[in-house]
Amino acid sequence: MASAPAFVSYDPQSVDTELADIQSYSQHVNPIWVRLLDVLGMNLQYTHCSGAELYTQDGRTILDCLSGYCVHNVGHNHPHVVSELVAELQSQSPAMLQSNVVTEAGALARALCEHAGGKLSKVFFCSSGSEGVETVIKFARAHTGRNDIVYASGAFHGLTCGALSLMGSDFWRESFGPMLAGTHEVPFGEIKPLEKLLANRKIAAVVLEPIQAEAGIVVPPPGYLAAVQKLCRQHNTLFVLDEVQTGMGRTGRFLASQRYGVEPDMVVMAKALSGGLVPCAAVLMTDPIYKSVFHSLRRAFIHTSTFSENSLAMRAGLATIQVLDHEHLIERGDRMGIELRNRLRTALADFEMVKEVRGEGMLTGIEFQPPRKLSARVSYEAFKAIHPGLFGQILVMRLFQDKNILTQICGNNFMVLKVAPPLTVSEAQLDHIIKSIREVVHTIHSSSTFWTDALKLAQRALSH
Ligand SMILES: Cc1ncc(COP(=O)(O)O)c(C=O)c1O
């Protein structure tokens, strides 16, 4: 009897596979993304990643200051998270039965509630931040019997229709048709407009990021979140924090809400929750909110999703929390983040285009402003007219190409450079980040190359 053909293992490092699969990616996934990476000179092949470092096929070592948009808090491929995932796969455990109690989900939920503290005692698991925000919308409506939701200007909550309804940006919404009715935008950091809205007693929830990440690492004014919470309590409106980027120790506390002394009724977590290796999200909430949705056997499945409590994600979440605790990464990130910002402020003090360095923990934003010097101002305005993000993108490109540092500008504020390395970043790596940013900012202020590069980039983008 002829034996069955052997399975061929996928080898991403094989040159043939790689070229063919990049073409396949362009053909079948997203050609525009490939073009954009080409234009920016960022279309590299990575062989492996470890801690805060990314290793490329052509021998470069790149320092990751993006962390996959705050996914890699414990560093890339943390050995403990990897070994827990391998153990889970090799255990032949009952995965995705959909008809058993997933014990790992119980363990992770307990760990999350213990770390969050306060009255957050129930957890709904799902697979993405957006799905977490959808959960918040449904649970807030069920609990309050009201439909309307308030969100803040500049917010980023995800790109599913419900989450997108809590984002005012025309850029993200354009061409996708009508969003949820009954959503209201208020300025982040201002209480009066919120007070007026809540007084109508139609608002189910106020959904905010405690520190707005994509809006430009916007830190709340002192007392703001506590004042929002107080108002919400007065009007029986739920106070919800989206900690998808700020959670899991990113801002120097397990949750940013702990930094500001508030106790939200629901918290959304995702991204770093499972060590950057498996999709996982969680909505932490109070018991009464949970019971508003799950209150009878008939409704035991009323809100769920297929992969929500998958044991790989649960085990990765548990391992990630263990790493945060065992390596004291939250305290470390808090301390080193303060040092990073202080040193950046000093290093960038002489440059007129640097407006502010701000943030908490290992989440830092450097805000730029238009130059005053006439020659630079003319170039700056010309590039802004081509695309408002061009200036920031060239900054990102220069840091990547000249200094081997991966960063990004904020999605809703192109004048803010985000510096968010893994919490495991070393002192030597911080030195390199600070020195490199200073040198690139110096080039912007002292040489015309930066601006001529911008022109070349714009030309390349237009000719593609
Ligand atoms: C604050 C915040 N909320 C929600 C989301 C959406 O998360 P996801 O991309 O996992 O759906 C993001 C994504 O960047 C985010 O930054």
Short mmCIF file of C-alpha atoms in Angstrom, two decimals, residues 352-353 370-383 443-452:
data_model
loop_
_atom_site.label_atom_id
_atom_site.label_comp_id
_atom_site.label_asym_id
_atom_site.label_seq_id
_atom_site.Cartn_x
_atom_site.Cartn_y
_atom_site.Cartn_z
CA GLU A 352 11.79 74.66 18.42
CA MET A 353 9.69 71.98 16.71
CA PRO A 370 5.37 73.64 12.91
CA PRO A 371 8.75 75.38 12.64
CA ARG A 372 8.91 79.15 13.01
CA LYS A 373 11.99 79.66 10.79
CA LEU A 374 10.63 80.79 7.40
CA SER A 375 12.61 78.41 5.15
CA ALA A 376 11.65 75.34 7.18
CA ARG A 377 8.09 76.63 7.54
CA VAL A 378 7.61 76.80 3.77
CA SER A 379 8.81 73.19 3.36
CA TYR A 380 6.72 72.04 6.31
CA GLU A 381 3.51 73.63 4.95
CA ALA A 382 4.18 72.22 1.48
CA PHE A 383 4.49 68.68 2.84
CA THR A 443 18.76 66.83 11.43
CA ILE A 444 15.24 68.22 11.05
CA HIS A 445 16.37 71.51 12.52
CA SER A 446 19.77 71.82 10.91
CA SER A 447 19.82 70.24 7.50
CA SER A 448 17.76 70.41 4.36
CA THR A 449 18.17 66.63 3.80
CA PHE A 450 15.21 65.85 5.99
CA TRP A 451 12.95 68.02 3.84
CA THR A 452 14.37 66.87 0.50
#
